[in-house]
The first five atom37 places (N, CA, C, CB, O) and aatype in JSON, in Angstrom:
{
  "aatype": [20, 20, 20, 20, 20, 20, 20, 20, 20, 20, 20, 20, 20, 20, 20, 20, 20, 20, 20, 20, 20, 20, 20, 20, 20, 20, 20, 20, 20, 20, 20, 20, 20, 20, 20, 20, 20, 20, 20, 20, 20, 20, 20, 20, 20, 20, 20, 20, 20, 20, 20, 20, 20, 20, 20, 20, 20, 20, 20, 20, 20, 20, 20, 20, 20, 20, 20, 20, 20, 20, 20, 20, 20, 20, 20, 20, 20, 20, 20, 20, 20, 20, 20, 20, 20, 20, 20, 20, 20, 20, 20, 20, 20, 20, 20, 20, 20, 20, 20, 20, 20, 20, 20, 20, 20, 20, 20, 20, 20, 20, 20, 20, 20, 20, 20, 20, 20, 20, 20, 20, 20, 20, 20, 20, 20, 20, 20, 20],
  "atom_mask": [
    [1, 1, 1, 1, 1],
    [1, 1, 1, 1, 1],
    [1, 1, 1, 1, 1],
    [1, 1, 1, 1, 1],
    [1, 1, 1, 1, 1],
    [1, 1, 1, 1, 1],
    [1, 1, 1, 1, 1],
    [1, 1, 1, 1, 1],
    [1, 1, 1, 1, 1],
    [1, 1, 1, 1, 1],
    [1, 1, 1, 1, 1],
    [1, 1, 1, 1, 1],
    [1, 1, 1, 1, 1],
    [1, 1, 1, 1, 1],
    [1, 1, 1, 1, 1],
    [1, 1, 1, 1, 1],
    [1, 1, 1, 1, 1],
    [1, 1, 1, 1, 1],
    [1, 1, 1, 1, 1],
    [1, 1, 1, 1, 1],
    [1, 1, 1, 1, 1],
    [1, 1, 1, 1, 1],
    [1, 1, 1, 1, 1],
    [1, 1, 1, 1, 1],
    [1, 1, 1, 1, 1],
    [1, 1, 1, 1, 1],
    [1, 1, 1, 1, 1],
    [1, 1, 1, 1, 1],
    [1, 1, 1, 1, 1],
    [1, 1, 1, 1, 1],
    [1, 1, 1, 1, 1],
    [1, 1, 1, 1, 1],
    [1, 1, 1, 1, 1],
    [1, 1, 1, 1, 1],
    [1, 1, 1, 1, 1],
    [1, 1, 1, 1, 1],
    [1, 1, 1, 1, 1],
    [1, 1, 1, 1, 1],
    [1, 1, 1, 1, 1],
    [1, 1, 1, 1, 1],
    [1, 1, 1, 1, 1],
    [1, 1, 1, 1, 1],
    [1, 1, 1, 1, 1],
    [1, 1, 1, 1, 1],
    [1, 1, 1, 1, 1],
    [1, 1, 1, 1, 1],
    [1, 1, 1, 1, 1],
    [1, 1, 1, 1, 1],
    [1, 1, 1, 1, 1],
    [1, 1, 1, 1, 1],
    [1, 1, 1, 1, 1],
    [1, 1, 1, 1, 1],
    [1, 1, 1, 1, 1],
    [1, 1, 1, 1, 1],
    [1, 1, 1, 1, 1],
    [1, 1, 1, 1, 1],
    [1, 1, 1, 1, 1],
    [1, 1, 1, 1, 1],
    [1, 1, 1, 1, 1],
    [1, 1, 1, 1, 1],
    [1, 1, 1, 1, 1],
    [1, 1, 1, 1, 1],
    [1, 1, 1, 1, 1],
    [1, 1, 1, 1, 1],
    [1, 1, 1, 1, 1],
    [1, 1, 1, 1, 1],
    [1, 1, 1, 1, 1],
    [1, 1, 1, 1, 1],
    [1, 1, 1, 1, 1],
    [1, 1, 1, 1, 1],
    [1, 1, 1, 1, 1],
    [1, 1, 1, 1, 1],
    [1, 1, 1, 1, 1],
    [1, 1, 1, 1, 1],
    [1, 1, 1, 1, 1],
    [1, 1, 1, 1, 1],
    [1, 1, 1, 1, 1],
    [1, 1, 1, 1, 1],
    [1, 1, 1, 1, 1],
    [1, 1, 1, 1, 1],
    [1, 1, 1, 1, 1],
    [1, 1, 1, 1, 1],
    [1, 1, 1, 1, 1],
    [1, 1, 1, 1, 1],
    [1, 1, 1, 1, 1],
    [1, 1, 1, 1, 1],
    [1, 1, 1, 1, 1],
    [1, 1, 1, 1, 1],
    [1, 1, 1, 1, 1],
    [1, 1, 1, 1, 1],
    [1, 1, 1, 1, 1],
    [1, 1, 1, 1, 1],
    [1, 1, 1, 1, 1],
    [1, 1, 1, 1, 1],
    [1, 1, 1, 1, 1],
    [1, 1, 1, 1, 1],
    [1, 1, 1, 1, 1],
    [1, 1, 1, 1, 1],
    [1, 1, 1, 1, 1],
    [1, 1, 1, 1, 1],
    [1, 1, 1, 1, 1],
    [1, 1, 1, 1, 1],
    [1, 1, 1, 1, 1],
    [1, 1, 1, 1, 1],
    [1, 1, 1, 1, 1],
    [1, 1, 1, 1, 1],
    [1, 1, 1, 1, 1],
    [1, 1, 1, 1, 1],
    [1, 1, 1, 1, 1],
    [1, 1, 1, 1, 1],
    [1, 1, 1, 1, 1],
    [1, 1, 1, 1, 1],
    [1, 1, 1, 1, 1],
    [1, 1, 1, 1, 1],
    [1, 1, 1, 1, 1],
    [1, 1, 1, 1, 1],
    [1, 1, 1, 1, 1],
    [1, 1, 1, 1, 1],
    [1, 1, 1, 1, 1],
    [1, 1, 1, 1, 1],
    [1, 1, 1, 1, 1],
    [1, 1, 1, 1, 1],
    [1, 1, 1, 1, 1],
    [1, 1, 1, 1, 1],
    [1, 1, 1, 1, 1],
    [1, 1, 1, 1, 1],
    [1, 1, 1, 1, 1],
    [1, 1, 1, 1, 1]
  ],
  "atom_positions": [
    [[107.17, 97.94, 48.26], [107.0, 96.67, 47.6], [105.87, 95.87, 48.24], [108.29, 95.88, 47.64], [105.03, 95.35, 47.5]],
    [[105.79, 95.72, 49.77], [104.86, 95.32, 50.29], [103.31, 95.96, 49.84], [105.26, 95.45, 51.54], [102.26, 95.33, 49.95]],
    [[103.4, 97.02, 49.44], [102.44, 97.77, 49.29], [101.97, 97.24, 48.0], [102.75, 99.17, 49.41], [100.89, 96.66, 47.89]],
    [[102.65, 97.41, 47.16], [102.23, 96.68, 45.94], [101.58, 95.06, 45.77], [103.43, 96.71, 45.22], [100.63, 94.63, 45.12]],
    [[102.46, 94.48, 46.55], [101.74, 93.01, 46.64], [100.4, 93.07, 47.37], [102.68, 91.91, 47.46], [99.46, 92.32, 47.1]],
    [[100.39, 93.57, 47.87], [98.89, 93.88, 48.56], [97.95, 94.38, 48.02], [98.85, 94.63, 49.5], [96.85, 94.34, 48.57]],
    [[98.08, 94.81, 47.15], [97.17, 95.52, 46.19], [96.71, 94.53, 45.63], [97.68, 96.51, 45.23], [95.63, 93.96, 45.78]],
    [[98.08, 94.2, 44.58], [97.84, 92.81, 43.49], [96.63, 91.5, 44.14], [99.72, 91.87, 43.31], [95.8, 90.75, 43.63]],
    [[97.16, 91.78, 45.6], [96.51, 90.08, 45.99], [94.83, 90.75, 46.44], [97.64, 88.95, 47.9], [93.9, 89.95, 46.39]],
    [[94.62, 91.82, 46.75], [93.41, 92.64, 46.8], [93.17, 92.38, 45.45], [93.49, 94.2, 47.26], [92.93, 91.17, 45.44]],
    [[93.09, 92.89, 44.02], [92.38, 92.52, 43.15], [92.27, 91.55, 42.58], [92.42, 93.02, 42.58], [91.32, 91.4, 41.83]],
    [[93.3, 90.5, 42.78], [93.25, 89.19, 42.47], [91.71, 88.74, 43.5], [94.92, 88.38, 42.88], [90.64, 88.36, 43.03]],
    [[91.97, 88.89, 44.65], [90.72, 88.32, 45.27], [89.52, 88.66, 45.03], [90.71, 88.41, 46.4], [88.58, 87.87, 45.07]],
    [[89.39, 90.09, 44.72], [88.08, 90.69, 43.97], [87.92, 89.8, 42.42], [88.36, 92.62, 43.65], [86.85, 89.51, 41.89]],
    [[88.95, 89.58, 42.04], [88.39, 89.28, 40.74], [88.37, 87.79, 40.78], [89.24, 89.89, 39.5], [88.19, 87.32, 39.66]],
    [[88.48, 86.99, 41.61], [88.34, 85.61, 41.48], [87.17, 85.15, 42.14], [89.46, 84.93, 41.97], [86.55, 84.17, 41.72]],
    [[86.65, 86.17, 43.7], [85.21, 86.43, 43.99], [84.01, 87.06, 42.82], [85.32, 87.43, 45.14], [82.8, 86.82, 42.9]],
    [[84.58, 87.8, 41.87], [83.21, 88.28, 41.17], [83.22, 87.17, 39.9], [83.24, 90.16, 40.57], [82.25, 87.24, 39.14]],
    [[84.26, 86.12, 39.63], [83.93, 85.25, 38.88], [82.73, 84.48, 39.58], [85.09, 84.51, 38.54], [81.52, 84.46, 39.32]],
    [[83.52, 83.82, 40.6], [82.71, 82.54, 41.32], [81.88, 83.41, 41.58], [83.26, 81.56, 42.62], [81.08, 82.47, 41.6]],
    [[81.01, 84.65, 41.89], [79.77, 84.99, 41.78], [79.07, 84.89, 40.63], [79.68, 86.01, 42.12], [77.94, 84.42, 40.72]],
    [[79.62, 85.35, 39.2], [78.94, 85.0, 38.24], [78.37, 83.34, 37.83], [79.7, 85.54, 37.39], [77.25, 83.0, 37.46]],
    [[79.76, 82.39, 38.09], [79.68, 80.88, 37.92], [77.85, 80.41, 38.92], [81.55, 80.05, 38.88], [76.91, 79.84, 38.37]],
    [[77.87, 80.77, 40.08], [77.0, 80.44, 40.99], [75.8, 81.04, 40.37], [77.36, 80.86, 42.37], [74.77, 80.64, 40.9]],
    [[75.6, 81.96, 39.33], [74.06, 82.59, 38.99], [73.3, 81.22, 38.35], [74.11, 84.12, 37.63], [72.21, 80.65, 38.42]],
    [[74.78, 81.04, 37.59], [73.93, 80.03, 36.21], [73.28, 78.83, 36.8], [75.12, 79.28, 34.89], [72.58, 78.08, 36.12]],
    [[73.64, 78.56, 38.75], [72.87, 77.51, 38.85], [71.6, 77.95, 39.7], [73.67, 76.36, 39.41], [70.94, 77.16, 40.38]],
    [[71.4, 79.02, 39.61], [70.1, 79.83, 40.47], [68.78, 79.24, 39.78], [70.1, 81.78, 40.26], [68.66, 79.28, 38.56]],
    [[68.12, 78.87, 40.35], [66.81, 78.23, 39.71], [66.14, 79.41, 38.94], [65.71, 77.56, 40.92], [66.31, 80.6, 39.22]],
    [[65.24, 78.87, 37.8], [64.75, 80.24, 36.81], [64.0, 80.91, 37.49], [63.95, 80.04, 35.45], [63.61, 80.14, 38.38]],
    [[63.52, 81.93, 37.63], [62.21, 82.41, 37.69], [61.28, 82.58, 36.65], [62.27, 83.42, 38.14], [60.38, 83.39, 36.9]],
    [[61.25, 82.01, 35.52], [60.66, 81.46, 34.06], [61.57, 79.69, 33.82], [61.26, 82.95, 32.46], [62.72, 79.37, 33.52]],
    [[60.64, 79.13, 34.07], [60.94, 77.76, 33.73], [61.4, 77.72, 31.82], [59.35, 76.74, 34.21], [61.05, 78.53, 30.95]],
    [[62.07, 76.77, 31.72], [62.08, 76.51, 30.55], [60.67, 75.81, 29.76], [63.21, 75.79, 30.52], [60.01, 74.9, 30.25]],
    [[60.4, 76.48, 28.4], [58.89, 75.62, 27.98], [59.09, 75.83, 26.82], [57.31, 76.08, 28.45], [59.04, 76.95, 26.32]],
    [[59.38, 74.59, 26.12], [58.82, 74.65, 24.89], [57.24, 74.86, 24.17], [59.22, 73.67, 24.61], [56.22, 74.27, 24.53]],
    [[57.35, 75.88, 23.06], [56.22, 76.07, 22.59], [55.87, 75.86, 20.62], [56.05, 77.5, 23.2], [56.01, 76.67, 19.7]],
    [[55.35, 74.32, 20.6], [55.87, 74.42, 19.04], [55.03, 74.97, 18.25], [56.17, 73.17, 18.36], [55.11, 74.87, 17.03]],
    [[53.77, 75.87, 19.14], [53.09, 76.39, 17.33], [51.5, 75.8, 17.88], [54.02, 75.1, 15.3], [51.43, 74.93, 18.75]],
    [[50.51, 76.29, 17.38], [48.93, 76.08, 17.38], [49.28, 74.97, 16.43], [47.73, 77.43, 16.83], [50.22, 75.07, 15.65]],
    [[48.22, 73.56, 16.53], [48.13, 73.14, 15.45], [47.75, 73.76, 14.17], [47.59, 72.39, 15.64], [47.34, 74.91, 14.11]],
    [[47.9, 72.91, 13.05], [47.4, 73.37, 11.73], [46.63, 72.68, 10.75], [48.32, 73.7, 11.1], [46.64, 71.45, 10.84]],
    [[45.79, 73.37, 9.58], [45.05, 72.68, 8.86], [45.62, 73.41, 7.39], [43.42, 72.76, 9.34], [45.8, 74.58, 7.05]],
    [[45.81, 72.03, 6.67], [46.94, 73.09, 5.27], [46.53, 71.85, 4.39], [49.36, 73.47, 5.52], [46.1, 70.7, 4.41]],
    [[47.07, 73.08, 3.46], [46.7, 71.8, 1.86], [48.19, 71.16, 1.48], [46.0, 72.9, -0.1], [49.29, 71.53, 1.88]],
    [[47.86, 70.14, 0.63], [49.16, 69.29, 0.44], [50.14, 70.06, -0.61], [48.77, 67.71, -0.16], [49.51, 70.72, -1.44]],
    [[51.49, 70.12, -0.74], [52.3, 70.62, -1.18], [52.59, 72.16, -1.31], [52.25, 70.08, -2.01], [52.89, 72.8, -2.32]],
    [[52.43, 72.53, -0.15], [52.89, 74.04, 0.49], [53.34, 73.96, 1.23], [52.23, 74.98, 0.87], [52.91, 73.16, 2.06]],
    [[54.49, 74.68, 1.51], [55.18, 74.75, 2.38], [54.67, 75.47, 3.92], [56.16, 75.29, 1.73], [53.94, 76.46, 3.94]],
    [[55.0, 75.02, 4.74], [54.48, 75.12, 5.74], [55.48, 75.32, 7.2], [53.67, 74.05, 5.64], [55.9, 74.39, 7.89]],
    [[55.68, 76.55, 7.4], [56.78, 77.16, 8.58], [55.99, 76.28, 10.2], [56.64, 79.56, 8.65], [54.83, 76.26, 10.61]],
    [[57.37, 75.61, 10.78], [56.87, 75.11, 12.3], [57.58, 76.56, 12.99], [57.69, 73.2, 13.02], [58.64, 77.06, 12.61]],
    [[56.78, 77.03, 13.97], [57.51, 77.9, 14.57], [57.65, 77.78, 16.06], [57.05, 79.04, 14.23], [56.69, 77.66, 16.83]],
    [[58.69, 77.81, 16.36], [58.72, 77.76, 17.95], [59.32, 78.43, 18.9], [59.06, 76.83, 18.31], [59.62, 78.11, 20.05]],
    [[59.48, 79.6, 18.18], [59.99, 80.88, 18.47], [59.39, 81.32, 19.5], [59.89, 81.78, 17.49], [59.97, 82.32, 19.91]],
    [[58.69, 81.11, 19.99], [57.42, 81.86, 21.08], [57.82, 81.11, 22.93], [55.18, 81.07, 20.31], [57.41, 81.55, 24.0]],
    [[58.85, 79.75, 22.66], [59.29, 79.4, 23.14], [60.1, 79.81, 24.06], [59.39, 78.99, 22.66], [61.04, 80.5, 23.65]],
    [[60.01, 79.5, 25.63], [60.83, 80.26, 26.37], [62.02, 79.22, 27.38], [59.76, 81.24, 27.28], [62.05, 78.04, 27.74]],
    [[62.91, 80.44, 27.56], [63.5, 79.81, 27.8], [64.71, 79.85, 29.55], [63.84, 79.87, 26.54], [65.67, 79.19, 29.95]],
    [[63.58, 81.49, 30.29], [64.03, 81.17, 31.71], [64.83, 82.21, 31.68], [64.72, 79.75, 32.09], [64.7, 83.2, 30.97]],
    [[65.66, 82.0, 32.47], [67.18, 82.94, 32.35], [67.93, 82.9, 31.73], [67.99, 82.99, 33.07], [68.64, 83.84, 31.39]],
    [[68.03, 81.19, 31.2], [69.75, 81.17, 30.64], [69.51, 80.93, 29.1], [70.92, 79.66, 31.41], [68.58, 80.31, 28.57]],
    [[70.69, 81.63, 28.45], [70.68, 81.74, 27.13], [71.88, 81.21, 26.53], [70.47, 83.01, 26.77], [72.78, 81.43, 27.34]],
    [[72.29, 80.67, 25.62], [71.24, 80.8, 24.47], [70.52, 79.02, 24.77], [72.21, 81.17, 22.51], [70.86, 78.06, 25.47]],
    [[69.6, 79.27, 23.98], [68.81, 78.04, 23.81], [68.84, 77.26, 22.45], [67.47, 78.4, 24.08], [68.93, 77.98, 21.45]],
    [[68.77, 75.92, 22.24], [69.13, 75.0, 21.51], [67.4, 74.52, 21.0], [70.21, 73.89, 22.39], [66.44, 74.75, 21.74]],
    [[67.29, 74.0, 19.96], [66.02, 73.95, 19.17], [66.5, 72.03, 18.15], [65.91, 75.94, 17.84], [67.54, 71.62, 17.65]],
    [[65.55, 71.62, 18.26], [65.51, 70.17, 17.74], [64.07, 69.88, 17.47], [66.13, 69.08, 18.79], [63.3, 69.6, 18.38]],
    [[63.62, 69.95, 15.88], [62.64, 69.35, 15.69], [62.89, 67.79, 15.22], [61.94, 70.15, 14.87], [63.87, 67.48, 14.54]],
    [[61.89, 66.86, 15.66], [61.54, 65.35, 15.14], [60.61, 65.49, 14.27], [61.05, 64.32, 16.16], [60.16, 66.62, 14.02]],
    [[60.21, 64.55, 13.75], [58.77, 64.0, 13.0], [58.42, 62.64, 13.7], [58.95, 63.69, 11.16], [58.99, 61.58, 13.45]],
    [[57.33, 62.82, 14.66], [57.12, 61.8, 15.23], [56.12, 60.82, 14.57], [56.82, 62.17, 16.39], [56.06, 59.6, 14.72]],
    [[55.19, 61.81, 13.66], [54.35, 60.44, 12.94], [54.16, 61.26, 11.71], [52.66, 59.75, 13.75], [54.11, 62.48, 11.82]],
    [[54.03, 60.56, 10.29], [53.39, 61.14, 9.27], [52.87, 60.13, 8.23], [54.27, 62.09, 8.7], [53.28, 58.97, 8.26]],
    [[51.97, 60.53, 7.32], [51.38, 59.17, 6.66], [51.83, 58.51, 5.81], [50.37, 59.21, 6.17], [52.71, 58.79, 5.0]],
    [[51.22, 57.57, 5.94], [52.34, 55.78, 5.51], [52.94, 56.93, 4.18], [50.98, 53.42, 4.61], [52.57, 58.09, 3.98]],
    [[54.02, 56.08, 3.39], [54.6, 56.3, 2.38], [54.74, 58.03, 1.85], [53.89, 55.39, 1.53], [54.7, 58.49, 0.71]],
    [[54.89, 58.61, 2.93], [55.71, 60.03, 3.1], [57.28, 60.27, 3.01], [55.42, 60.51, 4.44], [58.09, 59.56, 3.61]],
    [[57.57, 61.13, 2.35], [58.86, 61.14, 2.24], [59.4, 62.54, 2.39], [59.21, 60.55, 1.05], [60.31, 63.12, 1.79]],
    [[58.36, 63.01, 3.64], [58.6, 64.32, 4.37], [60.21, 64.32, 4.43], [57.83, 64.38, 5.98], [60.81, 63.25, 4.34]],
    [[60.93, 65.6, 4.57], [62.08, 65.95, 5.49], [62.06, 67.66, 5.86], [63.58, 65.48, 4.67], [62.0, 68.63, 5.11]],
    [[62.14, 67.56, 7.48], [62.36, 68.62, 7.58], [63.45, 69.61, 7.6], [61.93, 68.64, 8.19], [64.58, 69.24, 7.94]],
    [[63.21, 70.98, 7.23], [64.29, 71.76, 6.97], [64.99, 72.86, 8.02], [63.89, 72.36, 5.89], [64.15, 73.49, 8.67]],
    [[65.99, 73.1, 8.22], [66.02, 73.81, 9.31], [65.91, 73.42, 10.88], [65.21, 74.51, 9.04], [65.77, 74.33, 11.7]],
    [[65.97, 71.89, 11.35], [65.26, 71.36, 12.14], [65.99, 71.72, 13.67], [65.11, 69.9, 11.69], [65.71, 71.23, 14.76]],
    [[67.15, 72.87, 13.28], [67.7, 72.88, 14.81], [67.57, 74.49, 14.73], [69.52, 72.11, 15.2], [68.47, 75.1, 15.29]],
    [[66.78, 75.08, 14.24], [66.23, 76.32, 14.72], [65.07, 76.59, 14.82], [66.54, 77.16, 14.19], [64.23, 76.06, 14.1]],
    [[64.8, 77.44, 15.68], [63.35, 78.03, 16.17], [62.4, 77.65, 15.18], [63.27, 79.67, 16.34], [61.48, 76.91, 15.54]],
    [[62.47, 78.16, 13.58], [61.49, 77.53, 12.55], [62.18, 76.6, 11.99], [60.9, 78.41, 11.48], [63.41, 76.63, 11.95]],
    [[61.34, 75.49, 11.42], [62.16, 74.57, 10.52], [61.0, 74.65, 9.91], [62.88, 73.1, 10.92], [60.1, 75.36, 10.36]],
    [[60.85, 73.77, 8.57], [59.6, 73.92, 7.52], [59.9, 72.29, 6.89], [59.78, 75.52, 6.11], [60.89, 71.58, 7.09]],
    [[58.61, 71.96, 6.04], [58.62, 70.93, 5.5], [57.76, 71.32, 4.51], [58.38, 69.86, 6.23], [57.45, 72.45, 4.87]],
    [[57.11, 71.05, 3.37], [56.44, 70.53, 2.72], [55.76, 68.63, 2.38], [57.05, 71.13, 2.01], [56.12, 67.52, 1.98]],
    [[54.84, 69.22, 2.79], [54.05, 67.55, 3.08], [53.59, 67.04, 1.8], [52.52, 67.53, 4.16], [52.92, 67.83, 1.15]],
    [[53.84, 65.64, 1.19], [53.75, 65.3, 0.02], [52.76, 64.79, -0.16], [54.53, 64.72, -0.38], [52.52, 64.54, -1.34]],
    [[51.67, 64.39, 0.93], [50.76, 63.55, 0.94], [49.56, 63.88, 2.48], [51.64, 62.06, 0.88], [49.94, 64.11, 3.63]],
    [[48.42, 63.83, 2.1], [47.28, 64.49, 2.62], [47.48, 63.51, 3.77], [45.78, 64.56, 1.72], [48.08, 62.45, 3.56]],
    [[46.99, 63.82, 5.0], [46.79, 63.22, 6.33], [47.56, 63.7, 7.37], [46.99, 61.89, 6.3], [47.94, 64.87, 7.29]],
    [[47.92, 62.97, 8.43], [47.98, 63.76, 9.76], [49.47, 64.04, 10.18], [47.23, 62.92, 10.96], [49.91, 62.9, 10.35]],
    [[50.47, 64.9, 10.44], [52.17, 65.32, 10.04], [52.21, 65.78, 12.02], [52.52, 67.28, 8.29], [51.92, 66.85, 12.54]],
    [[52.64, 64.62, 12.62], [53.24, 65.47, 14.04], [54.11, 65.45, 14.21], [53.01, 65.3, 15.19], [54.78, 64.45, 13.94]],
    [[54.87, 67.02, 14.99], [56.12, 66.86, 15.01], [56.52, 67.51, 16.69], [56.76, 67.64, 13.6], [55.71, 68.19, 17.32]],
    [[57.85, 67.16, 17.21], [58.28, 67.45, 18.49], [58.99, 68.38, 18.25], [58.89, 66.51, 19.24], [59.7, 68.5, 17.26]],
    [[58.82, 69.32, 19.35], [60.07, 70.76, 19.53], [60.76, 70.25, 20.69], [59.38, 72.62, 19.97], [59.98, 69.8, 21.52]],
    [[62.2, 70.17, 21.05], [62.71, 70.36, 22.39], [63.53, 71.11, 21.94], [63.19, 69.3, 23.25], [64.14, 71.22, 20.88]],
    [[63.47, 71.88, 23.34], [64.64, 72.72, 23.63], [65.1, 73.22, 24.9], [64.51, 73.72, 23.0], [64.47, 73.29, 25.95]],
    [[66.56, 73.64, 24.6], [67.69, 72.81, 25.64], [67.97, 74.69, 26.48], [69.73, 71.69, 24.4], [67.87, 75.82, 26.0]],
    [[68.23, 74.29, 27.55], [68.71, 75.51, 28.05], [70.66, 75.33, 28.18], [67.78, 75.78, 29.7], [71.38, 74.34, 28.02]],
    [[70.97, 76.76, 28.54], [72.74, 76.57, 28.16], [73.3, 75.8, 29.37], [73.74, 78.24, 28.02], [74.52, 75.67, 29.45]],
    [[72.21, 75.09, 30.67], [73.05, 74.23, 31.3], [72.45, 73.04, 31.4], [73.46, 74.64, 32.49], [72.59, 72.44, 32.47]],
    [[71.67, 72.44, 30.33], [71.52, 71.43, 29.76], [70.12, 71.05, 30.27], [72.62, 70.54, 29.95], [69.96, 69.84, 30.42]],
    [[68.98, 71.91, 30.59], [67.75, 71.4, 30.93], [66.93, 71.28, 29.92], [67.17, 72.07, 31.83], [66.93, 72.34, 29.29]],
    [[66.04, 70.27, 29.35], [65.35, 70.56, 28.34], [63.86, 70.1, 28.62], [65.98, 69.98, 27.19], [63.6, 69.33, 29.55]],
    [[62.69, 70.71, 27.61], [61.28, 70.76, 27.51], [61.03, 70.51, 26.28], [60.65, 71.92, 27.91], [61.77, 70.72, 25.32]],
    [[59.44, 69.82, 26.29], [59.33, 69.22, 24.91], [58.02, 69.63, 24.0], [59.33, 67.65, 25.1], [57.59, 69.24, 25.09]],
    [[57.18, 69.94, 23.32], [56.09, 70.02, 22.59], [55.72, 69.17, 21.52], [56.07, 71.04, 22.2], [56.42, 68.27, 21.06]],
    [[54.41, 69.54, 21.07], [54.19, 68.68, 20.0], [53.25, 69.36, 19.2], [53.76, 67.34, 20.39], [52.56, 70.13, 19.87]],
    [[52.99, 69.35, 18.01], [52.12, 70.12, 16.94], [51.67, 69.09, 15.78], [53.03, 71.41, 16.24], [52.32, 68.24, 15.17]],
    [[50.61, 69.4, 15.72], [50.07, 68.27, 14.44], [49.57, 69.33, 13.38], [48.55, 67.01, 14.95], [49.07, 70.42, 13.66]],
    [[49.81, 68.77, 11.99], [49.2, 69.47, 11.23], [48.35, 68.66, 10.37], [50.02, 70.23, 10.63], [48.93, 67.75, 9.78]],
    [[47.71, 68.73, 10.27], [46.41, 68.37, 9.31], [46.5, 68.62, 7.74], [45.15, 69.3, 9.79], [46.51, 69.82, 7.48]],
    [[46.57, 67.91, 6.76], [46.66, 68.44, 5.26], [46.22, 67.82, 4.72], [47.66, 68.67, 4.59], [46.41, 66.6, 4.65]],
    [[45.59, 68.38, 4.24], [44.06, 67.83, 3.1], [44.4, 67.94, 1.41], [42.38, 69.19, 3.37], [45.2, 68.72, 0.92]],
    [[43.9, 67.34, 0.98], [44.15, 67.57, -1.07], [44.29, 69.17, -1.18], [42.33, 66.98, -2.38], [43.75, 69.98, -0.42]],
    [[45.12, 69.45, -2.29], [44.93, 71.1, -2.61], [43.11, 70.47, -3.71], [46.99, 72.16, -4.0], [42.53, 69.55, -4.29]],
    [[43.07, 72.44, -3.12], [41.55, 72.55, -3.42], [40.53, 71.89, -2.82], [41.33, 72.25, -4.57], [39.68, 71.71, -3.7]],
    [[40.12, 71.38, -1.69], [39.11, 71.09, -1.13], [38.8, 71.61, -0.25], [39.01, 70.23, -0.94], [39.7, 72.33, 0.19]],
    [[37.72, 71.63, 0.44], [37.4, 72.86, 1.54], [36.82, 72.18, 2.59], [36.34, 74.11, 1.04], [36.45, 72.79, 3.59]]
  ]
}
């Protein structure tokens, strides 16, 4: 009987040490920082749709990662909305020619986050 409890409290201790080893990784500093990356700017014509991508975005060790686009500026009397805005791509179609910037952050799974920014440029359809 002794023999048995000894065992039990042997793998109990192994297995409550290889937790708290796993718990302690997630606070190991990255060796890839977290960085958001929202995309080259762009130059596009008005009323096409137009993919933000920020897929290229990294994100370190820890996974999964969280995605939030804004619209930080777009021109007067726009009635942009973006689609998709909490994944890697979100898209909009721009209703009106002039300058559309928007923010990427994204979050790592123990709550660190990085930010970008992308402007797109959209001119009348048909002009060059």
């Amino acid at each position: 009987m002794k023999r048995l409890v000894f065992i039990c409290f042997c793998l109990w201790t192994m297995t409550l040490l290889i937790s708290c080893q796993e718990e302690e990784d997630i606070n190991l500093p990255s060796s890839h920082p977290l960085k958001a990356f929202a995309g080259e700017d762009q130059e596009v014509e008005v009323n096409r749709q137009i993919i933000l991508d920020g897929a290229a975005s990294q994100d370190g060790n820890y996974k999964p990662r969280a995605y939030v686009w804004t619209v930080l500026s777009k021109p007067e009397g726009s009635q942009v909305v973006l689609e998709n805005a909490h994944k890697a791509q979100a898209s909009f179609t721009p209703d009106q020619a002039g300058e559309y910037t928007f923010k990427l952050k994204v979050y790592n799974i123990i709550g660190n986050e990085h930010a970008d920014k992308v402007t797109i440029r959209v001119k009348p359809s048909g002009q060059k």
